[in-house]
mmCIF file with all atom_site columns, C-alpha atoms (C1' of nucleotides) in Angstrom:
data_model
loop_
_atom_site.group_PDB
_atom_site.id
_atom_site.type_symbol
_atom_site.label_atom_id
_atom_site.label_alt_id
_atom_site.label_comp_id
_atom_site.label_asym_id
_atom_site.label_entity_id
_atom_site.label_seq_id
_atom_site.pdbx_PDB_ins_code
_atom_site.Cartn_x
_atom_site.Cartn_y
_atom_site.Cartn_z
_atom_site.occupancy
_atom_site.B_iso_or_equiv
_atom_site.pdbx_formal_charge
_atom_site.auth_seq_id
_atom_site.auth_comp_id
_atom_site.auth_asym_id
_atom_site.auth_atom_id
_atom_site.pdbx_PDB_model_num
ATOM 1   C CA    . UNK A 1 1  ? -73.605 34.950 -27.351 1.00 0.00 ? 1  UNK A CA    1
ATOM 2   C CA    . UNK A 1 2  ? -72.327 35.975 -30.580 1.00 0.00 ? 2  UNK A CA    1
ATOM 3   C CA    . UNK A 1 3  ? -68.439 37.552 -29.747 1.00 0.00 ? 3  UNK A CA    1
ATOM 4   C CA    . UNK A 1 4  ? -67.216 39.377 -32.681 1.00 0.00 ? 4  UNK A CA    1
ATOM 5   C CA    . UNK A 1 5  ? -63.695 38.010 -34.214 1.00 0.00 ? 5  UNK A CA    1
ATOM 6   C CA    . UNK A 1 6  ? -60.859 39.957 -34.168 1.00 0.00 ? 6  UNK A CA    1
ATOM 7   C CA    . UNK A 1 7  ? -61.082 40.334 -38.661 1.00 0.00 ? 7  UNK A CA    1
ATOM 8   C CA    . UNK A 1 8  ? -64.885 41.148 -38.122 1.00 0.00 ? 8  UNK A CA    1
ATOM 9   C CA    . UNK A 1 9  ? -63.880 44.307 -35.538 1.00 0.00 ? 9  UNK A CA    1
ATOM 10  C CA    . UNK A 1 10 ? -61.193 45.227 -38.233 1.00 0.00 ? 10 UNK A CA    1
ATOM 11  C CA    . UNK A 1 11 ? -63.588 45.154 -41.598 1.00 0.00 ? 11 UNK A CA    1
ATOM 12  C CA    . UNK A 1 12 ? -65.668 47.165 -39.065 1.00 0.00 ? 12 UNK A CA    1
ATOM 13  C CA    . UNK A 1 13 ? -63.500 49.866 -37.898 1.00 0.00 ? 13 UNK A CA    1
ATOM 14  C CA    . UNK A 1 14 ? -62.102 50.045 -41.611 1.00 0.00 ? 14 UNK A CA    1
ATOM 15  C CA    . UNK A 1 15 ? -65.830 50.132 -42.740 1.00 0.00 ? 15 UNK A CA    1
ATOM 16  C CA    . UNK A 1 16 ? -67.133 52.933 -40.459 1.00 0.00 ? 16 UNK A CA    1
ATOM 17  C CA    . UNK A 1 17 ? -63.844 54.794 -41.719 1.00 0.00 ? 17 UNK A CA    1
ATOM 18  C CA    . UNK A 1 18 ? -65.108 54.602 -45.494 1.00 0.00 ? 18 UNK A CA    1
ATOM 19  C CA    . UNK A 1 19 ? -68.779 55.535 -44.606 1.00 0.00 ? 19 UNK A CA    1
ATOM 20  C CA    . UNK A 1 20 ? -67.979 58.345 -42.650 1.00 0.00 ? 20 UNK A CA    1
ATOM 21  C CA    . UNK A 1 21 ? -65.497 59.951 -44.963 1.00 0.00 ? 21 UNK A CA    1
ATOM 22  C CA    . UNK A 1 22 ? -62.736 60.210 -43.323 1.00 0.00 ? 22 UNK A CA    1
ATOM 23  C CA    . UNK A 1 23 ? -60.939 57.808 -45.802 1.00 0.00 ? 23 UNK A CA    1
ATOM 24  C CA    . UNK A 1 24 ? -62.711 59.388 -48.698 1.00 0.00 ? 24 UNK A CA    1
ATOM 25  C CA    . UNK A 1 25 ? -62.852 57.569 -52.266 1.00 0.00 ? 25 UNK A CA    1
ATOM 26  C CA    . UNK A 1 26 ? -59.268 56.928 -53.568 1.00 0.00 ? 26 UNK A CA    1
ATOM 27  C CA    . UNK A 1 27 ? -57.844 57.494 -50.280 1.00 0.00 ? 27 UNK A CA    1
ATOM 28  C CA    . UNK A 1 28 ? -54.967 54.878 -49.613 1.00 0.00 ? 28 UNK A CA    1
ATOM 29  C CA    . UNK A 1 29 ? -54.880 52.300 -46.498 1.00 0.00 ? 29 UNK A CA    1
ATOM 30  C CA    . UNK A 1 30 ? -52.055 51.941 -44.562 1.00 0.00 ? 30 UNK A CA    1
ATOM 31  C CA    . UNK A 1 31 ? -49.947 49.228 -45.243 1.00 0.00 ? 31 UNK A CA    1
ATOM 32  C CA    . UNK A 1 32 ? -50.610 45.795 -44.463 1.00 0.00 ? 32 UNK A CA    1
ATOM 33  C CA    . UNK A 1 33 ? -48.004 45.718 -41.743 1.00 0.00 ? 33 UNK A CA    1
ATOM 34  C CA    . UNK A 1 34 ? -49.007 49.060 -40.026 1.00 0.00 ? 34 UNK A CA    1
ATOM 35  C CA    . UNK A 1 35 ? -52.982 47.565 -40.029 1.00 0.00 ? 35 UNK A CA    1
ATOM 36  C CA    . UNK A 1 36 ? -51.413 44.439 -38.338 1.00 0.00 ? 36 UNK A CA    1
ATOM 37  C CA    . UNK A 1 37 ? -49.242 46.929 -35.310 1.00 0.00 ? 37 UNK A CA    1
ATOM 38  C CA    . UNK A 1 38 ? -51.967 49.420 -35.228 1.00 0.00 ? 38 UNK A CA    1
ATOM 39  C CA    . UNK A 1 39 ? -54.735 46.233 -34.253 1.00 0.00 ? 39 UNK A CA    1
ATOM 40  C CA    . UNK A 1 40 ? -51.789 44.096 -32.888 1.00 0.00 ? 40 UNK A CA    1
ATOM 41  C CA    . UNK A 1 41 ? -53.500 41.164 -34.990 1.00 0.00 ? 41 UNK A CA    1
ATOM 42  C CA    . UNK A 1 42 ? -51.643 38.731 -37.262 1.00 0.00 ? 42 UNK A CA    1
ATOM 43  C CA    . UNK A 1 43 ? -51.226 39.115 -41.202 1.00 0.00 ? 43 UNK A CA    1
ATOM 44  C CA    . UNK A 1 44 ? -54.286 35.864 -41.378 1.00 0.00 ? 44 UNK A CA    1
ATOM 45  C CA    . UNK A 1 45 ? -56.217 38.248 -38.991 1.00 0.00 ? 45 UNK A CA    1
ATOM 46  C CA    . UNK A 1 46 ? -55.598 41.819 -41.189 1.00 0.00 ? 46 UNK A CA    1
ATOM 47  C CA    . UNK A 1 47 ? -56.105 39.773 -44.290 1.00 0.00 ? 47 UNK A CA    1
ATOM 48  C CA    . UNK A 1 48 ? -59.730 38.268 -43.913 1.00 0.00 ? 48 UNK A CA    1
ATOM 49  C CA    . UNK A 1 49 ? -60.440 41.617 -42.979 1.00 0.00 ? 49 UNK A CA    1
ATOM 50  C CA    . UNK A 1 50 ? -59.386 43.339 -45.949 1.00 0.00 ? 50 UNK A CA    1
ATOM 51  C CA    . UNK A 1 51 ? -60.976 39.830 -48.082 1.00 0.00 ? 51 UNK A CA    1
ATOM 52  C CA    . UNK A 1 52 ? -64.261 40.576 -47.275 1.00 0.00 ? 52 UNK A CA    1
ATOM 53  C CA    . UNK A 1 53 ? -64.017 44.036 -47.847 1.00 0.00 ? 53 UNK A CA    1
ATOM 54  C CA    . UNK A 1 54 ? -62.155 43.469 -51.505 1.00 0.00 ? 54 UNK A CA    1
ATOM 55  C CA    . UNK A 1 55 ? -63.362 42.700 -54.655 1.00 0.00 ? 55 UNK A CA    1
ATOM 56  C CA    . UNK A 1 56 ? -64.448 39.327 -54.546 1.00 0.00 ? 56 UNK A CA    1
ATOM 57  C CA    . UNK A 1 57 ? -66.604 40.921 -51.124 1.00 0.00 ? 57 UNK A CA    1
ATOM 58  C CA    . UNK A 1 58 ? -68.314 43.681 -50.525 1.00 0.00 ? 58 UNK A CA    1
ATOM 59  C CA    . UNK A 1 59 ? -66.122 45.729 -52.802 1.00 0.00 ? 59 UNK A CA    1
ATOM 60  C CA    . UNK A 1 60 ? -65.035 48.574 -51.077 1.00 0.00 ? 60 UNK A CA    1
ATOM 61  C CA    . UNK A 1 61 ? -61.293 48.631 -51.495 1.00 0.00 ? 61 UNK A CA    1
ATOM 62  C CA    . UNK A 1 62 ? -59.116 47.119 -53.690 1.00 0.00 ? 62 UNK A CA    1
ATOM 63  C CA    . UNK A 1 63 ? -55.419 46.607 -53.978 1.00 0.00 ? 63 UNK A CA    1
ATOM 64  C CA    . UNK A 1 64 ? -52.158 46.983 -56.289 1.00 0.00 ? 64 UNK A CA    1
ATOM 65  C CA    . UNK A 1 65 ? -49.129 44.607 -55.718 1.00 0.00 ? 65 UNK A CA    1
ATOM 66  C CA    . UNK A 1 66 ? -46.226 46.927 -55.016 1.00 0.00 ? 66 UNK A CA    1
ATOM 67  C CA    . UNK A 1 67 ? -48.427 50.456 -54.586 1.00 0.00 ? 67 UNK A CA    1
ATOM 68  C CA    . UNK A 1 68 ? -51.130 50.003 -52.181 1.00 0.00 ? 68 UNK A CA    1
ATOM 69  C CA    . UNK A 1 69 ? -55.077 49.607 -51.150 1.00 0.00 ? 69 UNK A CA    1
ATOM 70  C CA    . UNK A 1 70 ? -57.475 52.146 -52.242 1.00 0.00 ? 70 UNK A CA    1
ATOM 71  C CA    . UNK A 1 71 ? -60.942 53.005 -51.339 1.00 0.00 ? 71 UNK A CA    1
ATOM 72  C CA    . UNK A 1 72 ? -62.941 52.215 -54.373 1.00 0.00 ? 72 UNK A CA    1
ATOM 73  C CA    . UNK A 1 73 ? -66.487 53.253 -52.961 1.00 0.00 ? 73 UNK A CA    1
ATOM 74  C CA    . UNK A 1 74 ? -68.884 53.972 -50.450 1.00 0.00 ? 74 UNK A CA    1
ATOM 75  C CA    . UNK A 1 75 ? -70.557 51.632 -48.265 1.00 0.00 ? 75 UNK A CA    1
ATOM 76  C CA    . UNK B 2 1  ? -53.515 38.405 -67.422 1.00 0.00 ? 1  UNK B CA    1
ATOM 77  C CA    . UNK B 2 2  ? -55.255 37.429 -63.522 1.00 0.00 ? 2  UNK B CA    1
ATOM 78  C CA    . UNK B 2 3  ? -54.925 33.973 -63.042 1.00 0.00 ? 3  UNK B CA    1
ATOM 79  C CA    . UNK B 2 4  ? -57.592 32.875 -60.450 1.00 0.00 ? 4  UNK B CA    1
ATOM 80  C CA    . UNK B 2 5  ? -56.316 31.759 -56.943 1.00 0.00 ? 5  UNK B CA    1
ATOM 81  C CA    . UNK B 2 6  ? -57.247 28.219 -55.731 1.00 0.00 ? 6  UNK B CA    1
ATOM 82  C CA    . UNK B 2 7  ? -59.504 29.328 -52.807 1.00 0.00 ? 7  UNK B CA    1
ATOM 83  C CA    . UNK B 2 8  ? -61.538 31.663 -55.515 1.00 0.00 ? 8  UNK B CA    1
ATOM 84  C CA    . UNK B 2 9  ? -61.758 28.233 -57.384 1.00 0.00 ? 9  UNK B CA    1
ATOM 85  C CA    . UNK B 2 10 ? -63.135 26.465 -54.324 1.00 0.00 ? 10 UNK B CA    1
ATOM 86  C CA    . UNK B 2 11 ? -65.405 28.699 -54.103 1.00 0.00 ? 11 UNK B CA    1
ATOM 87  C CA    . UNK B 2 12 ? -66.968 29.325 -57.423 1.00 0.00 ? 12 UNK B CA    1
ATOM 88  C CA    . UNK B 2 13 ? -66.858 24.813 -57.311 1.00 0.00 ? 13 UNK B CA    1
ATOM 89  C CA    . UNK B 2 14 ? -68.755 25.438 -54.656 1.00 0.00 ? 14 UNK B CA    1
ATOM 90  C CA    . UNK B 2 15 ? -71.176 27.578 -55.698 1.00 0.00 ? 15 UNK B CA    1
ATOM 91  C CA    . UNK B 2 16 ? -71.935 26.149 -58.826 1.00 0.00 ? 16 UNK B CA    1
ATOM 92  C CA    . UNK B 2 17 ? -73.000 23.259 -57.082 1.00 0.00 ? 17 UNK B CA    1
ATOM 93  C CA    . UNK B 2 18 ? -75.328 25.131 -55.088 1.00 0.00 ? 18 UNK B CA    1
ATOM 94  C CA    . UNK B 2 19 ? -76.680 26.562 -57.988 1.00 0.00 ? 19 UNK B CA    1
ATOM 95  C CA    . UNK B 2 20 ? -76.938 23.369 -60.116 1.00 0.00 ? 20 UNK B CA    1
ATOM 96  C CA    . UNK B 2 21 ? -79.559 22.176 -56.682 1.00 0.00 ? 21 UNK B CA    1
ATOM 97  C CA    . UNK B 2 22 ? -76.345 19.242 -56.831 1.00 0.00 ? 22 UNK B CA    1
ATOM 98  C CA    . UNK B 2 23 ? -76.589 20.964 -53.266 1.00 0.00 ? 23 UNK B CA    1
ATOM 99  C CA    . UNK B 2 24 ? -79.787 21.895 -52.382 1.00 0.00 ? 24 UNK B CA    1
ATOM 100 C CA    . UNK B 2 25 ? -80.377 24.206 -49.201 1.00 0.00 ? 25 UNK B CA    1
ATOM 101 C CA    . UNK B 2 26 ? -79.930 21.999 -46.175 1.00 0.00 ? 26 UNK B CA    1
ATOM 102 C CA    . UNK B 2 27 ? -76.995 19.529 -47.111 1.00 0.00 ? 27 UNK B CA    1
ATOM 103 C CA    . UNK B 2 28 ? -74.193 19.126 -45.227 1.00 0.00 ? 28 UNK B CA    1
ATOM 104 C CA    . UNK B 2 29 ? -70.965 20.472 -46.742 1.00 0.00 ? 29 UNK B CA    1
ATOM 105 C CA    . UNK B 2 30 ? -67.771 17.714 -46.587 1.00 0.00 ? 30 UNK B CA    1
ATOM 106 C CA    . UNK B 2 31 ? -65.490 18.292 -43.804 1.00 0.00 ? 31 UNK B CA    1
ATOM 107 C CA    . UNK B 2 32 ? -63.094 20.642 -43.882 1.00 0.00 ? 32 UNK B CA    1
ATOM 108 C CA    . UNK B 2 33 ? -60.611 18.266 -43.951 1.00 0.00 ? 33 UNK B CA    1
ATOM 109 C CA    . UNK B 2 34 ? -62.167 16.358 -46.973 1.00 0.00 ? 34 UNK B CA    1
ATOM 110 C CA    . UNK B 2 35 ? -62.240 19.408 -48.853 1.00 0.00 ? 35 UNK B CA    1
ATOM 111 C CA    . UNK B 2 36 ? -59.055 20.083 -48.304 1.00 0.00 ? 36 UNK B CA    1
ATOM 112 C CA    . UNK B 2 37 ? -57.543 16.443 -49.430 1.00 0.00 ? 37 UNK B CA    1
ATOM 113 C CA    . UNK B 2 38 ? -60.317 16.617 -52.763 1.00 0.00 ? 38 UNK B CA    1
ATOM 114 C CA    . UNK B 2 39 ? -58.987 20.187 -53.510 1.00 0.00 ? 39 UNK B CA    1
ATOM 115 C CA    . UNK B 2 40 ? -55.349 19.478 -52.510 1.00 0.00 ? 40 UNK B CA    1
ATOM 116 C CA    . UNK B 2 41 ? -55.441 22.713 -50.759 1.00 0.00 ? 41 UNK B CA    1
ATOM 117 C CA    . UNK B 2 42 ? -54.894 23.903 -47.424 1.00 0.00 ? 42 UNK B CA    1
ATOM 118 C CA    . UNK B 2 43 ? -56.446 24.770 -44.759 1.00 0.00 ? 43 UNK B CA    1
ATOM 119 C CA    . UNK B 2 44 ? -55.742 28.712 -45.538 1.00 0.00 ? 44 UNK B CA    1
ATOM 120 C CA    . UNK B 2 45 ? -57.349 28.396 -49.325 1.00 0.00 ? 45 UNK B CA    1
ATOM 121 C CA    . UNK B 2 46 ? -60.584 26.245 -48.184 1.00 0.00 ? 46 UNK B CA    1
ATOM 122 C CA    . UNK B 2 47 ? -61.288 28.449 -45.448 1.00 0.00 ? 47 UNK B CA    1
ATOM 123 C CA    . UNK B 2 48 ? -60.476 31.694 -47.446 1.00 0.00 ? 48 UNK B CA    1
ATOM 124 C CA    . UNK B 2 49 ? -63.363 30.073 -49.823 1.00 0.00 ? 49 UNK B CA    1
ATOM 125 C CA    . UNK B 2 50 ? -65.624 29.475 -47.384 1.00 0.00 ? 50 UNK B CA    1
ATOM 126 C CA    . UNK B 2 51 ? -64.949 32.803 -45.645 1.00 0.00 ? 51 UNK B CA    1
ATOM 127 C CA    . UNK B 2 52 ? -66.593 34.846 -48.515 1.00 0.00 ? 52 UNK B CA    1
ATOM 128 C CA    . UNK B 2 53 ? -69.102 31.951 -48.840 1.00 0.00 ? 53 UNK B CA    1
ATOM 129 C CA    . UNK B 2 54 ? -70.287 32.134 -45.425 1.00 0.00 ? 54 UNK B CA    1
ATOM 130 C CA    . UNK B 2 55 ? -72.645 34.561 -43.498 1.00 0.00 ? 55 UNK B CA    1
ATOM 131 C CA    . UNK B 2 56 ? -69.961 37.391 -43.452 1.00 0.00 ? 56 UNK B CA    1
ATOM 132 C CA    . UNK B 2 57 ? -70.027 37.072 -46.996 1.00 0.00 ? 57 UNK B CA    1
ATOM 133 C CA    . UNK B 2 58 ? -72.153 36.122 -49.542 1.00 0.00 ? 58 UNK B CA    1
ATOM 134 C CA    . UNK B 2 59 ? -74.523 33.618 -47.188 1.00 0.00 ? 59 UNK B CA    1
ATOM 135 C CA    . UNK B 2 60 ? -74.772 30.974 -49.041 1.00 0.00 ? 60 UNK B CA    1
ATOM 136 C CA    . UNK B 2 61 ? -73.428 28.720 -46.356 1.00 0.00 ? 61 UNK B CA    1
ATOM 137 C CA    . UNK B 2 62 ? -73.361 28.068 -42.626 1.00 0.00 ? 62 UNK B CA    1
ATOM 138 C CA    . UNK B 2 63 ? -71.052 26.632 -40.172 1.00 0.00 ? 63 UNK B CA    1
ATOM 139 C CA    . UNK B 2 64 ? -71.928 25.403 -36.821 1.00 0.00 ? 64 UNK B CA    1
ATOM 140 C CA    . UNK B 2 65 ? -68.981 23.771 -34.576 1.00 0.00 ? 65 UNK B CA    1
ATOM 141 C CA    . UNK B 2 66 ? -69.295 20.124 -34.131 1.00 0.00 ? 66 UNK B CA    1
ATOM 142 C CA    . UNK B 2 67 ? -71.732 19.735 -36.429 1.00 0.00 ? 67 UNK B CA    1
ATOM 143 C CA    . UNK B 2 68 ? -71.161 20.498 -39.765 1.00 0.00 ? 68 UNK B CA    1
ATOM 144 C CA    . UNK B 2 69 ? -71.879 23.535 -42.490 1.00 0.00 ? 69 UNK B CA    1
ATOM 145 C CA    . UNK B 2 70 ? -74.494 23.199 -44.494 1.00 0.00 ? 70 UNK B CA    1
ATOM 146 C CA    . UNK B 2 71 ? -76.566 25.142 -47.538 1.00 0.00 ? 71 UNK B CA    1
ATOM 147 C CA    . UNK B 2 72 ? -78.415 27.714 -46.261 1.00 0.00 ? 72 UNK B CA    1
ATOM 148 C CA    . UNK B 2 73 ? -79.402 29.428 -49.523 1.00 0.00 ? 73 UNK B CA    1
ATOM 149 C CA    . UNK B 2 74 ? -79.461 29.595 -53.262 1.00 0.00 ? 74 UNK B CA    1
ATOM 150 C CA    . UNK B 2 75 ? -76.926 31.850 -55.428 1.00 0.00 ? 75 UNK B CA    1
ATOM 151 C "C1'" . DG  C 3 1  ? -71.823 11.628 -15.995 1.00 0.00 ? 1  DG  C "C1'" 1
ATOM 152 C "C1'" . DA  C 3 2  ? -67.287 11.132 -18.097 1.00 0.00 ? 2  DA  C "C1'" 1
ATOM 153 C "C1'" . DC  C 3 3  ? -64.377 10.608 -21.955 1.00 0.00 ? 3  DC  C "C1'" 1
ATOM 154 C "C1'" . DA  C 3 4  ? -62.593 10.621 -26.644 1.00 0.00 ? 4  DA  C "C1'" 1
ATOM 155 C "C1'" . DA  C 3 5  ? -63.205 11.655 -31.473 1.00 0.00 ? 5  DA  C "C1'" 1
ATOM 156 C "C1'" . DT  C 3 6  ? -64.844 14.793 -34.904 1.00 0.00 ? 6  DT  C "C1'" 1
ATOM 157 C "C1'" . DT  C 3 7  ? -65.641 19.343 -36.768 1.00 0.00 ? 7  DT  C "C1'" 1
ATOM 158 C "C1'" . DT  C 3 8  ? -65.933 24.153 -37.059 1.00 0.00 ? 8  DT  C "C1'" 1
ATOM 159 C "C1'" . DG  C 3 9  ? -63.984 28.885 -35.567 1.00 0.00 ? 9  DG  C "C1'" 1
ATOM 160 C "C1'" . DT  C 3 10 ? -60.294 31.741 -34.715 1.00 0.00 ? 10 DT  C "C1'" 1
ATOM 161 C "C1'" . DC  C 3 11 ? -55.605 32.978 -34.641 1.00 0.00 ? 11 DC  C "C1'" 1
ATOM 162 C "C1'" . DC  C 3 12 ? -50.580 32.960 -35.486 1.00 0.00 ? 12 DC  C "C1'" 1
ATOM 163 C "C1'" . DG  C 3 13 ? -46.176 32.685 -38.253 1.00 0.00 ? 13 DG  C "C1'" 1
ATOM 164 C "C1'" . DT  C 3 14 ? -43.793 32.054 -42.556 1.00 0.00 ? 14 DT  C "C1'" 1
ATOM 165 C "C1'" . DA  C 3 15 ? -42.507 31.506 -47.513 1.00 0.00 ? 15 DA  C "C1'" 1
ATOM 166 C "C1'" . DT  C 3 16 ? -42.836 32.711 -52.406 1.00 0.00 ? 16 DT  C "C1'" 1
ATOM 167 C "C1'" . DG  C 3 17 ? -44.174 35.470 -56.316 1.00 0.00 ? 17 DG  C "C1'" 1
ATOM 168 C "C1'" . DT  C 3 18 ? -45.056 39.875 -58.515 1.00 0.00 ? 18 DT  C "C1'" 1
ATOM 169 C "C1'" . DA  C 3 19 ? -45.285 44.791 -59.144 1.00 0.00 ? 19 DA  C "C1'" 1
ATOM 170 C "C1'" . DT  C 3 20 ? -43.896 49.378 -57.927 1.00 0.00 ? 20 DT  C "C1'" 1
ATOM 171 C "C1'" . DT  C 3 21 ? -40.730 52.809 -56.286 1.00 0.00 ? 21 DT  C "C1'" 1
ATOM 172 C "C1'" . DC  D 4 1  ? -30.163 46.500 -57.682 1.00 0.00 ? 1  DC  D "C1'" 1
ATOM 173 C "C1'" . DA  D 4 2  ? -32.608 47.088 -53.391 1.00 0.00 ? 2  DA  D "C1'" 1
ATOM 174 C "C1'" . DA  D 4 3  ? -36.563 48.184 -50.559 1.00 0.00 ? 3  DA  D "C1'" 1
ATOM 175 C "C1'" . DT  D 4 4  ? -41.473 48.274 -50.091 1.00 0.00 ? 4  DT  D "C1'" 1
ATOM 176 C "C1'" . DA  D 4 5  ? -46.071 46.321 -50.526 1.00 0.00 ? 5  DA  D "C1'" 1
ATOM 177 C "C1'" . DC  D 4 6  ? -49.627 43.441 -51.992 1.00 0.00 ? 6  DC  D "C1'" 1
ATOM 178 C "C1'" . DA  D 4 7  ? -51.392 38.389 -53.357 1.00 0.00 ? 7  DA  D "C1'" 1
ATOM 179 C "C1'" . DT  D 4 8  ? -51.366 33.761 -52.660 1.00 0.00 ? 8  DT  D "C1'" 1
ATOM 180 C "C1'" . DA  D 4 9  ? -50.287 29.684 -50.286 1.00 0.00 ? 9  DA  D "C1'" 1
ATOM 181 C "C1'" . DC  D 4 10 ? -48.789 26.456 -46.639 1.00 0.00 ? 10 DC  D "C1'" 1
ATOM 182 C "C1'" . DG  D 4 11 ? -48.779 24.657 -41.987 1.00 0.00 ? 11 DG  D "C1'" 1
ATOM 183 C "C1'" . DG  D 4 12 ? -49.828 24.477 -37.142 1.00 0.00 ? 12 DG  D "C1'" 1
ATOM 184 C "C1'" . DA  D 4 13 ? -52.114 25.677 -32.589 1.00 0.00 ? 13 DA  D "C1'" 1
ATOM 185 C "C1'" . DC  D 4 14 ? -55.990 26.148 -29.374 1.00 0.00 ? 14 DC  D "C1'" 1
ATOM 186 C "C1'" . DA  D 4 15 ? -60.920 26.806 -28.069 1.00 0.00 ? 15 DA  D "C1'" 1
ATOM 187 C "C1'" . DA  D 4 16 ? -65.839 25.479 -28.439 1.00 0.00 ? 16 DA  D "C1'" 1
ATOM 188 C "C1'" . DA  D 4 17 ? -69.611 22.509 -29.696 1.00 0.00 ? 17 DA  D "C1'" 1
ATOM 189 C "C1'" . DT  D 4 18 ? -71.421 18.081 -31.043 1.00 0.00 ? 18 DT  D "C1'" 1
ATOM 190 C "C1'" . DT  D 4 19 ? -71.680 13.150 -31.155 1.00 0.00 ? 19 DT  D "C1'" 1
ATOM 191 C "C1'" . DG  D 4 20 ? -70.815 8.443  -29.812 1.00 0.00 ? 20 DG  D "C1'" 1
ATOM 192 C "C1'" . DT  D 4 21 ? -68.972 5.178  -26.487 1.00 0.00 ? 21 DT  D "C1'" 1
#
DNA sequence: GACAATTTGTCCGTATGTATT
DNA sequence: CAATACATACGGACAAATTGT
C-alpha cells in the first residue's frame, strides 16, 4: 500500500490551494518557516514540497531570495 | 547571472544519458552512494536530482527499496 | 528459517550565501 | 547595519525491501 510522504501531502494541500483559487495568481506563500510550524514538518520536508512544485517541476510557484514565493500559475 | 546548483547538474547528467540510449529504459541506476562519491555530492543534492527525476516528477526513473532504480522512460 | 549486508525512501537539523526590507 | 527570507549544500538517522549466506 502506497502511504503518501509527508512533502507529497504538502505539494498537495499547497496544490489544491492554487487550483481552487484561494491563493490566486501572484498571491504570496507563507514563509518557509511558517509552512514548516503550520505542517510541523522539517525544512528537507517543506522544501521537496515546494521543489516539485517550482520551476524546475511542475511550475506553479516560484521564489525570490529575500521577498518571497509567488503563485506563478494554475494547475 | 543563475549559476546552476549541483543537484540540477546531476540531473540534467542524468538525463542526457537517458536520452543519448547510454541508458536505455530498464538499466539499473548506480547506487546512491556511488553517485554520490562520482558526483562528490551529498546525499541532499543526489536525491534532490533524483526527486524531480523520479515518478513525482518528471518519470523518467524508478526506485524500488532493496533493489535498485532503474530507467523507466525516455526524455 | 534466521541473519547480515545492501539499497532505496523518508525525515530531521544545521550552515552558508544572497537578496530584500 | 540588522532582520527576514529564500537557495543551496552537508551530514546523519531510521524504516522497509531485497539479496546472499
Amino acid at each position: 500500500m502506497p502511504m503518501t510522504p509527508l512533502y507529497e501531502q504538502i505539494a498537495n494541500d499547497i496544490r489544491a490551494k492554487i487550483a481552487s483559487g484561494e491563493w490566486p495568481v501572484g498571491h504570496q506563500l507563507p514563509s518557509h518557516t511558517e509552512l514548516q510550524t503550520q505542517y510541523k514538518a522539517s525544512t528537507t520536508a517543506v522544501r521537496n514540497a515546494l521543489l516539485l512544485l517550482g520551476p524546475r517541476g511542475e511550475g506553479l510557484v516560484d521564489g525570490q531570495q529575500g521577498k518571497g514565493r509567488y503563485v506563478v500559475r494554475k494547475p
